[in-house]
Coordinates of C-alpha atoms in Angstrom, one line a residue:
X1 CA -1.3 18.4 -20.6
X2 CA 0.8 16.6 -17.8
X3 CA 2.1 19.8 -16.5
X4 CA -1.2 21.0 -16.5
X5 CA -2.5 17.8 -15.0
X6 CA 0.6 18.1 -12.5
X7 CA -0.4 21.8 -11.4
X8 CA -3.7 21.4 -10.7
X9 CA -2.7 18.7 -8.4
X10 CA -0.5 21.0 -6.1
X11 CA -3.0 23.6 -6.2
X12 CA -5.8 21.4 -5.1
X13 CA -3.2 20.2 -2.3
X14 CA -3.0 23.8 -1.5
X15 CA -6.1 24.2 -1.1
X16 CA -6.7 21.1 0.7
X17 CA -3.7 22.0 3.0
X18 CA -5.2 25.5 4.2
X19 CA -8.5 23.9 4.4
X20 CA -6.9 21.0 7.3
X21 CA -5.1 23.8 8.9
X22 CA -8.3 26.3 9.7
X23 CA -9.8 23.7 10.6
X24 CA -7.3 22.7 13.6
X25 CA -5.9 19.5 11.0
X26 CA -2.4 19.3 10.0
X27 CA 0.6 21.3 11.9
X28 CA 1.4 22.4 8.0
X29 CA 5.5 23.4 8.3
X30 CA 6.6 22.7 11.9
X31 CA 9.1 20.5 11.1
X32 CA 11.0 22.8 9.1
X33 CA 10.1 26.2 11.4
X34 CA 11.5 24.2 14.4
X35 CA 14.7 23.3 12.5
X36 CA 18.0 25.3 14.1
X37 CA 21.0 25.8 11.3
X38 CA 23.0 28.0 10.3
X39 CA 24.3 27.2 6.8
X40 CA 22.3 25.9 3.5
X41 CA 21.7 21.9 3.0
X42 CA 20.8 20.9 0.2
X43 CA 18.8 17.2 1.1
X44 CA 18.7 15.1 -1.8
X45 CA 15.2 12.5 -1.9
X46 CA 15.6 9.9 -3.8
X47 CA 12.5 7.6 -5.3
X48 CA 11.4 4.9 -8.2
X49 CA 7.9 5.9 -8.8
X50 CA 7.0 9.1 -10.6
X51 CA 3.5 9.2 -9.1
X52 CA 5.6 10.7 -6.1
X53 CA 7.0 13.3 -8.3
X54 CA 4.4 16.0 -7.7
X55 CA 4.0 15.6 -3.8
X56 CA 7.7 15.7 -3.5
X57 CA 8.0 19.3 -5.4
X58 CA 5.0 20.1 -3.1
X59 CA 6.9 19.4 -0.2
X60 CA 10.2 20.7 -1.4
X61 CA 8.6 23.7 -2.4
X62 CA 6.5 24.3 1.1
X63 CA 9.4 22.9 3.0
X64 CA 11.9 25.7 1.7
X65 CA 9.3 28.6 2.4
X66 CA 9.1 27.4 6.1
X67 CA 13.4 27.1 6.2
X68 CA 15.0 29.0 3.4
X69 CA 18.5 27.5 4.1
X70 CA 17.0 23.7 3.4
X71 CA 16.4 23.2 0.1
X72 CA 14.8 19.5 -0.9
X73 CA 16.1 18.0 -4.2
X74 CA 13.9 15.0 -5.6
X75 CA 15.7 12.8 -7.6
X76 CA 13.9 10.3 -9.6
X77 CA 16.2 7.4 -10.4
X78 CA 15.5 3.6 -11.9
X79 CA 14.4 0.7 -9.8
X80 CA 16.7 -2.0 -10.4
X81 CA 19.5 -2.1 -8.0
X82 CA 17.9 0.6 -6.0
X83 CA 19.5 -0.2 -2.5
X84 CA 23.1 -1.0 -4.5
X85 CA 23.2 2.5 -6.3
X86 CA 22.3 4.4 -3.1
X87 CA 25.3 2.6 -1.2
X88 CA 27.8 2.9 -4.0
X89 CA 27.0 6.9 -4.8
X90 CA 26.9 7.4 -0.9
X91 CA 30.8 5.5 -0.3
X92 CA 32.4 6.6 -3.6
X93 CA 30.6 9.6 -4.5
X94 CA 29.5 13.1 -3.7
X95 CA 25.8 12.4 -4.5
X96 CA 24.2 10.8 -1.6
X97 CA 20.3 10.3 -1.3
X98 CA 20.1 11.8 1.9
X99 CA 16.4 10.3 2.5
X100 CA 15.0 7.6 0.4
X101 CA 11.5 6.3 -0.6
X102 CA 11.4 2.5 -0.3
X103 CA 8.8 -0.2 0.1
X104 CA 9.8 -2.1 3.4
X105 CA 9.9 -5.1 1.6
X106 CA 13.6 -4.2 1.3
X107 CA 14.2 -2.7 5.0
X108 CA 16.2 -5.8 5.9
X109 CA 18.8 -6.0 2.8
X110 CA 19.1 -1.8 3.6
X111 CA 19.9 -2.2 7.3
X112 CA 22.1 -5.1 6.8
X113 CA 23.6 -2.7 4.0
X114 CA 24.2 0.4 6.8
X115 CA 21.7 2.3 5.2
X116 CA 19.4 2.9 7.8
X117 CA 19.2 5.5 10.9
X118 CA 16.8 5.1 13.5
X119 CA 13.9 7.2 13.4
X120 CA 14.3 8.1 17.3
X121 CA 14.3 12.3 16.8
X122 CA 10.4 12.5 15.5
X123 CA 9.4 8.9 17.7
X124 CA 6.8 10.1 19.6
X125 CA 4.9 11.2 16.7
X126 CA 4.7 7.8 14.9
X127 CA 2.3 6.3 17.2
X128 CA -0.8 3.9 16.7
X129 CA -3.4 6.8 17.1
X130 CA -2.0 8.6 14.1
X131 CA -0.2 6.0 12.3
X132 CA -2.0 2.5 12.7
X133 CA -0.5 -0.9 14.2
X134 CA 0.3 -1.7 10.3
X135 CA 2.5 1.4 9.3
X136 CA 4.6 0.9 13.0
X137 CA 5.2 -2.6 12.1
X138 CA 6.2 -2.4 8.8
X139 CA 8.9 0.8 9.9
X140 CA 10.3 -1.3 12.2
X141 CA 13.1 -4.5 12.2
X142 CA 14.0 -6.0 14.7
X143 CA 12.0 -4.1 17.1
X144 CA 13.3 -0.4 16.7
X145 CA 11.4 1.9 14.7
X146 CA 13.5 3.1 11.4
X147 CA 10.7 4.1 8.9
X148 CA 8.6 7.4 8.3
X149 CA 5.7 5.9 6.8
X150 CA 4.3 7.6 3.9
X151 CA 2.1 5.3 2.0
X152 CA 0.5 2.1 1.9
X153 CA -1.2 -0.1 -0.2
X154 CA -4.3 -3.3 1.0
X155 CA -7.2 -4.4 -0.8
X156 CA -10.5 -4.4 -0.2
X157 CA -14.1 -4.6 -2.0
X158 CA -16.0 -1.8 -3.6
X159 CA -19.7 -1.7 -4.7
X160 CA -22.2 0.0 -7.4
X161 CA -24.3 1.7 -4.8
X162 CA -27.0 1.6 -7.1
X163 CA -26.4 -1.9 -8.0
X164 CA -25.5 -3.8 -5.1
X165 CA -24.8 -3.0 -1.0
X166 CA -22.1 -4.5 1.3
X167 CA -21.2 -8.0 2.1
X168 CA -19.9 -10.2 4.5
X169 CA -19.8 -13.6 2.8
X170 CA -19.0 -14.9 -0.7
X171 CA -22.1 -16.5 -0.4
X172 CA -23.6 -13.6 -0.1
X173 CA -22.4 -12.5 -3.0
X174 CA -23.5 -15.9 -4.7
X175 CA -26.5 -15.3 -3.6
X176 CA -26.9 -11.7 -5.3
X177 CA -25.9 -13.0 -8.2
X178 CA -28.5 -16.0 -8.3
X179 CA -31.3 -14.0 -7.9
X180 CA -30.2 -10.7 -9.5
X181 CA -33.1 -8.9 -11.6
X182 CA -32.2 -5.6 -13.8
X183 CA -34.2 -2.4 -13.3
X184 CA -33.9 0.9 -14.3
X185 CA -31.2 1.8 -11.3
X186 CA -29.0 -0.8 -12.5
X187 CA -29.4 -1.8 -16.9
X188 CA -25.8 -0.4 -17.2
X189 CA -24.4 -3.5 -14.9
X190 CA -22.7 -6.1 -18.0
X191 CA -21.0 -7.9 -15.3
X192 CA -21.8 -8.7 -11.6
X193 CA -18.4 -9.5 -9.6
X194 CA -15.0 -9.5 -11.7
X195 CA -11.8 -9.3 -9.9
X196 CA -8.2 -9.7 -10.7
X197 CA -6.9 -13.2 -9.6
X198 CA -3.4 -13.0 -10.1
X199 CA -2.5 -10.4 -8.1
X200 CA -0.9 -11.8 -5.0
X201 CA -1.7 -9.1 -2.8
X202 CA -5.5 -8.9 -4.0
X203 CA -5.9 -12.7 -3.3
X204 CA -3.5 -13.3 -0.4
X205 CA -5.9 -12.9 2.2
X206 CA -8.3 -15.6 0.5
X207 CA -6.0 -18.3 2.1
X208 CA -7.6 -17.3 5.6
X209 CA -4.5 -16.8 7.6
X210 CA -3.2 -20.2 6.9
X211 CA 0.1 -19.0 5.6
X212 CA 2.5 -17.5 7.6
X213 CA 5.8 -15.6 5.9
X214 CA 7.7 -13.8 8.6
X215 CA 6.1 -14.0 11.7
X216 CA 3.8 -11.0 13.4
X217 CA 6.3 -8.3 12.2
X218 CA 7.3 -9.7 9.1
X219 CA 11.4 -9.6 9.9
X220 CA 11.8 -13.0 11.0
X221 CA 13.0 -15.2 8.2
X222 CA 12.5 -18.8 10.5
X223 CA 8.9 -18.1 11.0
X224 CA 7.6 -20.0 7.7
X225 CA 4.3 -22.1 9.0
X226 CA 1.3 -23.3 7.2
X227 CA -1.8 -24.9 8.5
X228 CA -2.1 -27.6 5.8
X229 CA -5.7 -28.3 5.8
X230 CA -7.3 -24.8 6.5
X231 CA -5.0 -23.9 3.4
X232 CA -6.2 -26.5 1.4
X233 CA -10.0 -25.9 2.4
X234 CA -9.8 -21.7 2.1
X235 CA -8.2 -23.0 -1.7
X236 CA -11.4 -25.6 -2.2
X237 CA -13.7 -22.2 -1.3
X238 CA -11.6 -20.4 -3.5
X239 CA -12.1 -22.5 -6.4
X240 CA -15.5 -21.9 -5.9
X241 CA -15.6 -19.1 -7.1
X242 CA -14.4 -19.4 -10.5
X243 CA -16.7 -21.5 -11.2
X244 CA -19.5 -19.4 -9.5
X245 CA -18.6 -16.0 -11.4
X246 CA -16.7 -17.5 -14.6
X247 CA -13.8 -15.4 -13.6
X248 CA -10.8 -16.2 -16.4
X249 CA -7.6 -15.5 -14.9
X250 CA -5.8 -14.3 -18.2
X251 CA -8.7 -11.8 -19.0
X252 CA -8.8 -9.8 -15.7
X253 CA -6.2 -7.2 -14.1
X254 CA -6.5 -4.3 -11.6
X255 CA -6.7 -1.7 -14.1
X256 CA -9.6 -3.6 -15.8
X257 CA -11.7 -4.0 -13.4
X258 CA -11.3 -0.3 -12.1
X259 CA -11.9 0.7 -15.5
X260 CA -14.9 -1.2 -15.6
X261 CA -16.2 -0.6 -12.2
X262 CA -15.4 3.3 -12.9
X263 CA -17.9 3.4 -16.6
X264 CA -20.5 1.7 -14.1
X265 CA -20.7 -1.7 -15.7
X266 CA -19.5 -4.3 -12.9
X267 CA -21.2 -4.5 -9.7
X268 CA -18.4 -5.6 -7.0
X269 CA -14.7 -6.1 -7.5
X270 CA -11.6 -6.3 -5.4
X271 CA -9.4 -3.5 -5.8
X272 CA -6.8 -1.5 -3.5
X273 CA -5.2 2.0 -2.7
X274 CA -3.3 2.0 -6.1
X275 CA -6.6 2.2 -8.2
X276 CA -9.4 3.6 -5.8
X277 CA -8.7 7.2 -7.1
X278 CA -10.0 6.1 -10.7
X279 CA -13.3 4.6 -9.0
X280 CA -13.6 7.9 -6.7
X281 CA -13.3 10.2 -9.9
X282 CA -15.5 8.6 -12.2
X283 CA -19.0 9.8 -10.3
X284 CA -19.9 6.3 -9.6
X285 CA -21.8 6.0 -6.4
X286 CA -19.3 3.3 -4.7
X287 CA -19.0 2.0 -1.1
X288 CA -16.8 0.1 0.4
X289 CA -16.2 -2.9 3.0
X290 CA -13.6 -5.8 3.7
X291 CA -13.5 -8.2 1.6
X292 CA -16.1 -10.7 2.1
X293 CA -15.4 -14.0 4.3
X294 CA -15.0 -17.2 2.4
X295 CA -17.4 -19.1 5.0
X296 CA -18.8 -18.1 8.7
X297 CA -15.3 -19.7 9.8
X298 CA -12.8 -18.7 6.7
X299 CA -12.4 -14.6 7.4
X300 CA -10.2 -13.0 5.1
X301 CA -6.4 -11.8 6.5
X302 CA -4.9 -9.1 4.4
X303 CA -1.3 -8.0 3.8
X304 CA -0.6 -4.4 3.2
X305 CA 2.8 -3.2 1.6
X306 CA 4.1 -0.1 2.9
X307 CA 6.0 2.9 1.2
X308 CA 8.3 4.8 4.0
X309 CA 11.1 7.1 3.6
X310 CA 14.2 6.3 5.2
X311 CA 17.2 8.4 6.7
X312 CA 20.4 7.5 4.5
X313 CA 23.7 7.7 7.4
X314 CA 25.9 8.8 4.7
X315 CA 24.2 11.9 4.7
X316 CA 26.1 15.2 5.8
X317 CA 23.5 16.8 8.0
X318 CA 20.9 13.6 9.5
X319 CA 19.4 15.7 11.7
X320 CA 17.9 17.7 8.7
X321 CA 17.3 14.7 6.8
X322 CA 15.0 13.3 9.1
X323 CA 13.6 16.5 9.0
X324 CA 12.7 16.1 5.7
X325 CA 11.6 12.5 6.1
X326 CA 9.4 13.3 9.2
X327 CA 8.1 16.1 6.5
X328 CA 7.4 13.3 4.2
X329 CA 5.2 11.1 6.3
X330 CA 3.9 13.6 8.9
X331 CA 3.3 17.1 8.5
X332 CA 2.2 17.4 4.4
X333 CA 0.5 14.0 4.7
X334 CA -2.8 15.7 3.9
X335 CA -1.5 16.2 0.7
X336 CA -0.4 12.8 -0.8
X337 CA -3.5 11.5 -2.1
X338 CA -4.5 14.6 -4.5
X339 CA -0.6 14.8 -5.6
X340 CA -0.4 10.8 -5.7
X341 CA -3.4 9.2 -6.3
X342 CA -2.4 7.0 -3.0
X343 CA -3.4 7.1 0.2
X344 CA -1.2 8.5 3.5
X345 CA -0.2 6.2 5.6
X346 CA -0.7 8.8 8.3
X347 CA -4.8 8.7 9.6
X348 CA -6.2 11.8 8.5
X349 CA -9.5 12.6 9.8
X350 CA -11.8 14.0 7.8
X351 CA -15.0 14.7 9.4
X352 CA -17.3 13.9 6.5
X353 CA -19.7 11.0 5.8
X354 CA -18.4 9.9 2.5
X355 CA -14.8 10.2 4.3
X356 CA -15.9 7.3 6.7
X357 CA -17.6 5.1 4.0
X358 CA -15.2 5.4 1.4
X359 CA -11.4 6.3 2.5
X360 CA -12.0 6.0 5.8
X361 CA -13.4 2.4 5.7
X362 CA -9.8 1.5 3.9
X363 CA -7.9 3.2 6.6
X364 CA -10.0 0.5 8.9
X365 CA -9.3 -2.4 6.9
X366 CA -5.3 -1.5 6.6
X367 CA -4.9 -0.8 10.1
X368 CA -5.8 -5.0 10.8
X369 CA -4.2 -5.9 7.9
X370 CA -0.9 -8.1 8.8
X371 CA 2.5 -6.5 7.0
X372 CA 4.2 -7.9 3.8
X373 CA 7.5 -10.0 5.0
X374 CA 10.9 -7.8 5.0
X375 CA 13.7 -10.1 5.3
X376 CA 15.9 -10.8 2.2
X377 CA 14.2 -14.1 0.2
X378 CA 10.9 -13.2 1.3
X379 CA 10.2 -12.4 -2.4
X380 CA 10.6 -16.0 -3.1
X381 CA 7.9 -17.1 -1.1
X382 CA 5.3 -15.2 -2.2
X383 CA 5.9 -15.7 -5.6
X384 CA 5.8 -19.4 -4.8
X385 CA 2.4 -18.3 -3.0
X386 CA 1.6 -16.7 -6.1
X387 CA 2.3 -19.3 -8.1
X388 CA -0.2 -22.0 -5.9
X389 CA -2.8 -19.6 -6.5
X390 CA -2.8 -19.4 -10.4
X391 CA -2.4 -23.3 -10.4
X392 CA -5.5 -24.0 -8.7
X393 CA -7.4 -21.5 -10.4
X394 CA -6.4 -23.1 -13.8
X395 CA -7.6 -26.1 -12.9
X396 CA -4.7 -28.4 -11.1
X397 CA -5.0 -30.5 -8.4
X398 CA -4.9 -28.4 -5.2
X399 CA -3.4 -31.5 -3.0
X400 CA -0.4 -31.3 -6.2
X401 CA 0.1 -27.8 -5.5
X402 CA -0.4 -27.2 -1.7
X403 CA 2.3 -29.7 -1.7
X404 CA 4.6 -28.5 -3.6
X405 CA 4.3 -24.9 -2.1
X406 CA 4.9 -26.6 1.3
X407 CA 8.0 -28.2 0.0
X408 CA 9.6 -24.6 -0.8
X409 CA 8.7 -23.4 2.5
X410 CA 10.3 -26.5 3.8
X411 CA 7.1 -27.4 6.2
X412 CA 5.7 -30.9 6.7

């Protein structure tokens, strides 16, 4: 049933791939047609997440049919010391990932590690008109551009159309709930707003930009600021809300909630890129916006984590490897999401009106969204963050805690 499941998926991308390219969409195979070699290279891709497993045969397979002498070898590997096995099979052994799929929450540990080569070859291309201020930033350290950014993850809010409409405010959403009546479009509802509330990324931006981890681009590991009370007011609002919608931390998750959304018995939740596929294939009619502001003064400032492929120097033949990696992000990006499930980091226009309330709505929200941190410790600090939030939801004291997360960021 997977292979199946699998097949259809590249066909579909098939399809979808022609479709772009009548239509004057993607450049499908210029990469490799432009390519000038003279011998076979085999490039070898290496990733952690089997959802990637079906758009990288895709590629592979279209890649090879453009350039017969490249052939693209995925290799699916284990996460734990991902960065550490690439360097030690690329110095000791003849088995080097050529290109690699990373989230750029590691980009600093790999340059510091030599792993990275500048992506200077396909540079103009990568570009805030096709990319997004978001992507650019998180495939660049230090100023210079390294990534070829493939996918991305943000959250954002998605509603019942036949239930509910778009928001701007919590209260807003308060107030739906306070003076919501069932009818015939909506007896299936059993539950009005559920979210998940431990997920840092979900609820990071509910602190109102009063944490900062990074700085602007996210490499710089001396930027660690908080404003103090607009963290512990945005935390007061967020409280709120558990109280308002009898949210219990240890009975939500993502997949939940999507679930639920997707059999059309919850109204609004807060989701992201990782789960909107199981919403857009259940049939619900669903819409989506930013996630609501938690007063006329507290908006919401989202972090987005970002998937890129990066050009290993070890390899034998870099040119072609960023070939491949340009491949990757740029010319078969109309075909991530129905091999994925995810999103493309590159903006793909789709001239259609669910496009731009849906999908294209997310690529809106993502390209303001501020970039997950990438020097090495980062990780510390958010769970930290992470840890703050599930306090006060529980129940303690949010001076106790807002303290005591200040004290590992070292700020008065």
């Amino acid at each position: 049933m997977k292979q199946l499941k699998r097949a259809a998926a590249v066909f579909l991308a098939v399809c979808l791939i022609f479709s772009l390219a009548a239509c004057g969409g993607v450049n499908i195979d210029k990469t490799a047609k432009n390519l000038h070699i003279e011998q076979a290279e085999n490039i070898r891709v290496w990733y952690c997440d089997d959802r990637y497993t079906d758009y990288l045969k895709f590629v592979a397979d279209r890649f090879h049919s453009a350039n017969e002498l490249v052939t693209i070898e995925p290799v699916l590997v284990d996460s734990d010391n991902y960065l550490e096995n690439i360097y030690e099979e690329s110095v000791r052994n003849d088995n080097v990932a050529d290109v690699y799929l990373m989230l750029t929450d590691e980009l600093e540990k790999a340059s510091m590690m030599g792993l990275t080569v500048e992506n200077s070859t396909y540079s103009d291309l990568y570009t805030q008109k096709n990319y997004g201020n978001s992507a650019i930033e998180a495939a660049s350290y230090k100023g210079k551009l390294y990534g070829y950014p493939v996918t991305f993850d943000v959250p954002f809010l998605v509603y019942n159309k036949t239930a509910a409409s778009s928001v701007e405010t919590f209260s807003q959403l308060i107030d739906y709930c306070h003076n919501y009546t069932v009818n015939d479009d909506n007896q299936n509802i059993e539950q009005l707003v559920s979210w998940d509330v431990s997920d840092m990324l979900v609820n990071y931006g509910l602190v109102c930009g009063s944490v900062t981890i990074g700085g602007e681009s996210g490499d710089d590991n001396t930027k660690l600021s908080a404003d103090k009370d607009l963290l512990k007011k945005s935390l007061t609002e967020f409280v709120k809300l558990r109280n308002e919608f009898g949210i219990v931390r240890a009975e939500t998750t993502l997949d939940s909630c999507a679930d639920l959304f997707a059999q059309g018995k919850l109204a609004y939740t807060i989701t992201d890129v990782s789960h909107i596929n199981t919403i857009a294939e259940s049939g619900i009619s669903y819409g989506v916006c930013s996630i609501p502001a938690l007063s006329d003064d507290m908006q919401i400032e989202n972090i987005s984590e970002n998937l890129c492929a990066f050009v290993n120097p070890y390899s034998s033949d870099v040119q072609t490897a960023k070939a491949v990696a340009n491949a990757l992000s740029y010319d078969y990006a109309a075909a991530v999401n129905s091999t994925t499930g995810l999103l493309s980091s590159r903006t793909i226009s789709i001239n259609s009106k669910e496009y731009k309330d849906t999908y294209g709505k997310i690529y809106e929200i993502y390209s303001t969204a501020d970039v997950k941190a990438k020097f090495m410790g980062a990780a510390y600090f958010y769970t930290k963050f992470d840890i703050m939030l599930h306090q006060v939801w529980d129940g303690t004291d949010i001076e106790t805690s807002v303290n005591s997360f200040l004290s590992e960021l070292k700020v008065q």
